[in-house]
Amino acid sequence: MRTRLPRLLRLFIPIALVAWLGACAVGPEPLTLDQLDSEGRKDINTLFEEVEPLPEVLTLPEAIARALKYNLDHQVKQMEEELALDRSSMDRFDLLPRARGRAGYRSRSENRTLENLNETGGSEYTPSEKKSTTTDLTLSWNILDFGIGYYTAKQNTDRRLIAAEQRRKAVHALIQDVRFAYWRTVAFQVLKDPIRQTLDQARNEFANISTQLQENLHNPLDTRYDQKMLLENIWKLEYAWQEISIAPIQLASLINARFDEKLGAEIRLVVPEQDRLQTPQWTSLIRDMERLAFLKNPDIRKESYLSRIAIKETHKAILRTLPGLEFSASRQYDSNDLLKANRWYEWSTTLTWNVFNMLSAPRRIQYAETAQQLAENRRLALRMAVLAQVHLADQQFRSALKRFQLVDNLFDVNQEIARLVKNRKEHQSIRSLIYRQTSAIISRLQRYQTYAELQEAYGSLHATLGFDIAENETIVSNELEDITETVGHTLSKWANGDPVKRALMEMDPEPLTECQYFACKETTEKKKIPLKQATDTSYKDSNDTSIDVTPTKWDQWNGYKIFTTVPK
């Protein structure tokens, strides 16, 4: 014993010393410039290596499809959803019994000697060897852990659904941003050359006026007024350039396209012929919009899932106050030759009860119930907020539509003035030409800017109501061409008819009413009013008190909202 102890100390002390020195050697290691440069070049290649080249002309559906396919923020949301899905898939294993395998080696410095005491005297015996190998395989199942694990799995399933709703919300915001950036980029593509040319002319004319002022060739007061007018026009043109020059960069960032100083020349968009901008129409009733938002808005769904999670947390708090009942069975092995049986089975039932859990149970249950009530109140508050968002989005769209119509009329007036001035035969000065061109550019820019705001408000309506432009499975599994086709079909579908009423009808399996039939313009054949009945004056409206009434003849058509009074 005395000789073995120093040997163990001599073995343990060097190991402990090496571990202590290793712990002391741990310190911060900042990245070097070479590492940062190498990482940056690698990331640049990674960003664009799987992105398909831009087409010659990019349409709005193609821009949205590229954003859905390649936008990095959207990919992060997709990965978060996949991670939540993997987590919920792993939870099912927590509900299974625990299977544990164990193997070990045991050695003693002295024999395990026991003394047997009885009436005749004592004796010693050794029940085990100094060295032995043991193995066991144990299967156990705790009912309390199973119950808590079940509710935890249900909570993680709801968290997976929350991740899906967060991805939907991110897609809605992404599409809205793409709409706005796309039309601003169209404005840049249309106006960049006129702005540059007019700016060059204005700067040259300003230099000429400055020379004339120095040489006293004209009245100084008139010359100063001309300088002032030119500077104001130059400022307007510079401001217009600043407004639209960032649009291609924003669009490239959204669709994950490589951009450089000549980005505007690389992204070519479809420009409407003769500046004919088609205004989106929205005829949905506000009550239908409210109902659809309550059904499809991602924020409302998210809060509903959070309320379910809070309810399950209350159930878990109640379960933790109960005793735990555990069943276990195992197969054992011991290499000890002094044992009569080296292999055997064991099984047991254990009842455990944590007394401190009982003492803290009222507070924990109260806390869980308070959290549940908080989640419920937050859900109700969000419903009110979404209700306000619906009305606000509708009002913003209508206001944007009025602004665009006003700016569009102003643009037409300016175009007509420019045409009339151009047809005049009298000579026009360079300054007059600059003023007229600047006015035309600003008017055209305001028109495109207002149209971009109108498209943004139109996208805000779809985002608030929870319209999905494509299913996530379509975005993940399909090629860019298929996504573009799906996006184009959805945009065309939204532009025709009443998308809100159509969405409600698709979610409601009940048959169409007569009012829905006429409002939605379905092609399904319906029963029509016979021509003889429609022209027969003996059938009269019950609302017209001046003539005889026969309400029984018209009751079947009340749902059509048709004016049924037949003139004499």
PDB file of N, CA and C in Angstrom, residues 276-323:
ATOM      1  N   ARG A 276     -46.925  54.222 -69.977  1.00  0.00           N
ATOM      2  CA  ARG A 276     -48.269  53.815 -69.572  1.00  0.00           C
ATOM      3  C   ARG A 276     -48.173  52.919 -68.341  1.00  0.00           C
ATOM      4  N   LEU A 277     -48.419  53.489 -67.210  1.00  0.00           N
ATOM      5  CA  LEU A 277     -48.350  52.762 -65.944  1.00  0.00           C
ATOM      6  C   LEU A 277     -49.751  52.296 -65.561  1.00  0.00           C
ATOM      7  N   GLN A 278     -49.911  50.986 -65.443  1.00  0.00           N
ATOM      8  CA  GLN A 278     -51.216  50.420 -65.120  1.00  0.00           C
ATOM      9  C   GLN A 278     -51.434  50.465 -63.617  1.00  0.00           C
ATOM     10  N   THR A 279     -52.483  51.129 -63.197  1.00  0.00           N
ATOM     11  CA  THR A 279     -52.757  51.262 -61.762  1.00  0.00           C
ATOM     12  C   THR A 279     -53.468  50.018 -61.251  1.00  0.00           C
ATOM     13  N   PRO A 280     -53.026  49.463 -60.124  1.00  0.00           N
ATOM     14  CA  PRO A 280     -53.730  48.316 -59.535  1.00  0.00           C
ATOM     15  C   PRO A 280     -55.088  48.736 -58.989  1.00  0.00           C
ATOM     16  N   GLN A 281     -56.047  47.832 -59.079  1.00  0.00           N
ATOM     17  CA  GLN A 281     -57.398  48.102 -58.598  1.00  0.00           C
ATOM     18  C   GLN A 281     -57.669  47.283 -57.338  1.00  0.00           C
ATOM     19  N   TRP A 282     -58.483  47.854 -56.454  1.00  0.00           N
ATOM     20  CA  TRP A 282     -58.830  47.174 -55.197  1.00  0.00           C
ATOM     21  C   TRP A 282     -60.276  47.516 -54.865  1.00  0.00           C
ATOM     22  N   THR A 283     -61.147  46.518 -54.973  1.00  0.00           N
ATOM     23  CA  THR A 283     -62.580  46.730 -54.756  1.00  0.00           C
ATOM     24  C   THR A 283     -63.127  45.905 -53.605  1.00  0.00           C
ATOM     25  N   SER A 284     -62.274  45.312 -52.805  1.00  0.00           N
ATOM     26  CA  SER A 284     -62.734  44.432 -51.726  1.00  0.00           C
ATOM     27  C   SER A 284     -63.415  45.233 -50.627  1.00  0.00           C
ATOM     28  N   LEU A 285     -64.406  44.598 -50.019  1.00  0.00           N
ATOM     29  CA  LEU A 285     -65.103  45.212 -48.893  1.00  0.00           C
ATOM     30  C   LEU A 285     -64.241  45.128 -47.647  1.00  0.00           C
ATOM     31  N   ILE A 286     -64.346  46.130 -46.799  1.00  0.00           N
ATOM     32  CA  ILE A 286     -63.496  46.189 -45.619  1.00  0.00           C
ATOM     33  C   ILE A 286     -63.822  45.068 -44.645  1.00  0.00           C
ATOM     34  N   ARG A 287     -65.108  44.665 -44.568  1.00  0.00           N
ATOM     35  CA  ARG A 287     -65.463  43.581 -43.641  1.00  0.00           C
ATOM     36  C   ARG A 287     -64.873  42.249 -44.102  1.00  0.00           C
ATOM     37  N   ASP A 288     -64.800  42.042 -45.419  1.00  0.00           N
ATOM     38  CA  ASP A 288     -64.149  40.832 -45.932  1.00  0.00           C
ATOM     39  C   ASP A 288     -62.648  40.870 -45.663  1.00  0.00           C
ATOM     40  N   MET A 289     -62.058  42.039 -45.772  1.00  0.00           N
ATOM     41  CA  MET A 289     -60.630  42.181 -45.493  1.00  0.00           C
ATOM     42  C   MET A 289     -60.333  41.893 -44.025  1.00  0.00           C
ATOM     43  N   GLU A 290     -61.185  42.368 -43.128  1.00  0.00           N
ATOM     44  CA  GLU A 290     -60.989  42.101 -41.698  1.00  0.00           C
ATOM     45  C   GLU A 290     -61.061  40.602 -41.415  1.00  0.00           C
ATOM     46  N   ARG A 291     -62.036  39.946 -42.000  1.00  0.00           N
ATOM     47  CA  ARG A 291     -62.184  38.506 -41.762  1.00  0.00           C
ATOM     48  C   ARG A 291     -60.988  37.724 -42.303  1.00  0.00           C
ATOM     49  N   LEU A 292     -60.542  38.086 -43.502  1.00  0.00           N
ATOM     50  CA  LEU A 292     -59.410  37.375 -44.092  1.00  0.00           C
ATOM     51  C   LEU A 292     -58.130  37.617 -43.299  1.00  0.00           C
ATOM     52  N   ALA A 293     -57.942  38.841 -42.808  1.00  0.00           N
ATOM     53  CA  ALA A 293     -56.748  39.129 -42.004  1.00  0.00           C
ATOM     54  C   ALA A 293     -56.746  38.305 -40.728  1.00  0.00           C
ATOM     55  N   PHE A 294     -57.900  38.128 -40.105  1.00  0.00           N
ATOM     56  CA  PHE A 294     -57.977  37.311 -38.897  1.00  0.00           C
ATOM     57  C   PHE A 294     -57.690  35.844 -39.188  1.00  0.00           C
ATOM     58  N   LEU A 295     -57.873  35.434 -40.435  1.00  0.00           N
ATOM     59  CA  LEU A 295     -57.630  34.043 -40.797  1.00  0.00           C
ATOM     60  C   LEU A 295     -56.196  33.785 -41.256  1.00  0.00           C
ATOM     61  N   LYS A 296     -55.563  34.758 -41.928  1.00  0.00           N
ATOM     62  CA  LYS A 296     -54.295  34.483 -42.598  1.00  0.00           C
ATOM     63  C   LYS A 296     -53.129  35.351 -42.162  1.00  0.00           C
ATOM     64  N   ASN A 297     -53.370  36.396 -41.376  1.00  0.00           N
ATOM     65  CA  ASN A 297     -52.260  37.257 -40.980  1.00  0.00           C
ATOM     66  C   ASN A 297     -51.243  36.470 -40.159  1.00  0.00           C
ATOM     67  N   PRO A 298     -49.964  36.501 -40.508  1.00  0.00           N
ATOM     68  CA  PRO A 298     -48.963  35.687 -39.783  1.00  0.00           C
ATOM     69  C   PRO A 298     -48.780  36.104 -38.333  1.00  0.00           C
ATOM     70  N   ASP A 299     -48.936  37.372 -38.013  1.00  0.00           N
ATOM     71  CA  ASP A 299     -48.779  37.810 -36.626  1.00  0.00           C
ATOM     72  C   ASP A 299     -49.879  37.241 -35.738  1.00  0.00           C
ATOM     73  N   ILE A 300     -51.096  37.205 -36.234  1.00  0.00           N
ATOM     74  CA  ILE A 300     -52.201  36.640 -35.451  1.00  0.00           C
ATOM     75  C   ILE A 300     -51.982  35.151 -35.230  1.00  0.00           C
ATOM     76  N   ARG A 301     -51.576  34.446 -36.262  1.00  0.00           N
ATOM     77  CA  ARG A 301     -51.308  33.012 -36.097  1.00  0.00           C
ATOM     78  C   ARG A 301     -50.176  32.777 -35.105  1.00  0.00           C
ATOM     79  N   LYS A 302     -49.157  33.602 -35.176  1.00  0.00           N
ATOM     80  CA  LYS A 302     -48.029  33.457 -34.253  1.00  0.00           C
ATOM     81  C   LYS A 302     -48.479  33.624 -32.807  1.00  0.00           C
ATOM     82  N   GLU A 303     -49.265  34.642 -32.517  1.00  0.00           N
ATOM     83  CA  GLU A 303     -49.726  34.860 -31.146  1.00  0.00           C
ATOM     84  C   GLU A 303     -50.658  33.749 -30.686  1.00  0.00           C
ATOM     85  N   SER A 304     -51.443  33.188 -31.596  1.00  0.00           N
ATOM     86  CA  SER A 304     -52.301  32.061 -31.219  1.00  0.00           C
ATOM     87  C   SER A 304     -51.459  30.854 -30.827  1.00  0.00           C
ATOM     88  N   TYR A 305     -50.382  30.608 -31.556  1.00  0.00           N
ATOM     89  CA  TYR A 305     -49.486  29.507 -31.196  1.00  0.00           C
ATOM     90  C   TYR A 305     -48.788  29.784 -29.864  1.00  0.00           C
ATOM     91  N   LEU A 306     -48.412  31.033 -29.616  1.00  0.00           N
ATOM     92  CA  LEU A 306     -47.797  31.376 -28.330  1.00  0.00           C
ATOM     93  C   LEU A 306     -48.775  31.168 -27.183  1.00  0.00           C
ATOM     94  N   SER A 307     -50.053  31.430 -27.410  1.00  0.00           N
ATOM     95  CA  SER A 307     -51.064  31.173 -26.379  1.00  0.00           C
ATOM     96  C   SER A 307     -51.162  29.680 -26.091  1.00  0.00           C
ATOM     97  N   ARG A 308     -51.094  28.852 -27.123  1.00  0.00           N
ATOM     98  CA  ARG A 308     -51.131  27.408 -26.900  1.00  0.00           C
ATOM     99  C   ARG A 308     -49.898  26.941 -26.139  1.00  0.00           C
ATOM    100  N   ILE A 309     -48.750  27.533 -26.439  1.00  0.00           N
ATOM    101  CA  ILE A 309     -47.536  27.175 -25.698  1.00  0.00           C
ATOM    102  C   ILE A 309     -47.683  27.532 -24.228  1.00  0.00           C
ATOM    103  N   ALA A 310     -48.266  28.688 -23.932  1.00  0.00           N
ATOM    104  CA  ALA A 310     -48.459  29.097 -22.539  1.00  0.00           C
ATOM    105  C   ALA A 310     -49.417  28.156 -21.819  1.00  0.00           C
ATOM    106  N   ILE A 311     -50.454  27.695 -22.503  1.00  0.00           N
ATOM    107  CA  ILE A 311     -51.390  26.745 -21.883  1.00  0.00           C
ATOM    108  C   ILE A 311     -50.684  25.437 -21.552  1.00  0.00           C
ATOM    109  N   LYS A 312     -49.865  24.946 -22.444  1.00  0.00           N
ATOM    110  CA  LYS A 312     -49.137  23.700 -22.184  1.00  0.00           C
ATOM    111  C   LYS A 312     -48.103  23.881 -21.077  1.00  0.00           C
ATOM    112  N   GLU A 313     -47.560  25.081 -20.932  1.00  0.00           N
ATOM    113  CA  GLU A 313     -46.633  25.337 -19.834  1.00  0.00           C
ATOM    114  C   GLU A 313     -47.349  25.237 -18.494  1.00  0.00           C
ATOM    115  N   THR A 314     -48.601  25.655 -18.436  1.00  0.00           N
ATOM    116  CA  THR A 314     -49.398  25.489 -17.216  1.00  0.00           C
ATOM    117  C   THR A 314     -49.617  24.013 -16.912  1.00  0.00           C
ATOM    118  N   HIS A 315     -49.903  23.224 -17.919  1.00  0.00           N
ATOM    119  CA  HIS A 315     -50.069  21.784 -17.718  1.00  0.00           C
ATOM    120  C   HIS A 315     -48.781  21.151 -17.195  1.00  0.00           C
ATOM    121  N   LYS A 316     -47.648  21.576 -17.704  1.00  0.00           N
ATOM    122  CA  LYS A 316     -46.371  21.041 -17.221  1.00  0.00           C
ATOM    123  C   LYS A 316     -46.129  21.416 -15.764  1.00  0.00           C
ATOM    124  N   ALA A 317     -46.499  22.638 -15.393  1.00  0.00           N
ATOM    125  CA  ALA A 317     -46.324  23.051 -13.998  1.00  0.00           C
ATOM    126  C   ALA A 317     -47.175  22.209 -13.065  1.00  0.00           C
ATOM    127  N   ILE A 318     -48.374  21.849 -13.490  1.00  0.00           N
ATOM    128  CA  ILE A 318     -49.227  20.984 -12.663  1.00  0.00           C
ATOM    129  C   ILE A 318     -48.652  19.580 -12.591  1.00  0.00           C
ATOM    130  N   LEU A 319     -48.132  19.075 -13.695  1.00  0.00           N
ATOM    131  CA  LEU A 319     -47.568  17.724 -13.705  1.00  0.00           C
ATOM    132  C   LEU A 319     -46.374  17.596 -12.769  1.00  0.00           C
ATOM    133  N   ARG A 320     -45.579  18.636 -12.653  1.00  0.00           N
ATOM    134  CA  ARG A 320     -44.382  18.561 -11.817  1.00  0.00           C
ATOM    135  C   ARG A 320     -44.712  18.412 -10.335  1.00  0.00           C
ATOM    136  N   THR A 321     -45.928  18.686  -9.949  1.00  0.00           N
ATOM    137  CA  THR A 321     -46.314  18.496  -8.541  1.00  0.00           C
ATOM    138  C   THR A 321     -46.643  17.047  -8.229  1.00  0.00           C
ATOM    139  N   LEU A 322     -46.796  16.199  -9.231  1.00  0.00           N
ATOM    140  CA  LEU A 322     -47.171  14.807  -9.026  1.00  0.00           C
ATOM    141  C   LEU A 322     -45.939  13.950  -8.776  1.00  0.00           C
ATOM    142  N   PRO A 323     -46.118  12.813  -8.093  1.00  0.00           N
ATOM    143  CA  PRO A 323     -44.978  11.903  -7.896  1.00  0.00           C
ATOM    144  C   PRO A 323     -44.596  11.228  -9.202  1.00  0.00           C
TER     145      PRO A 323
END
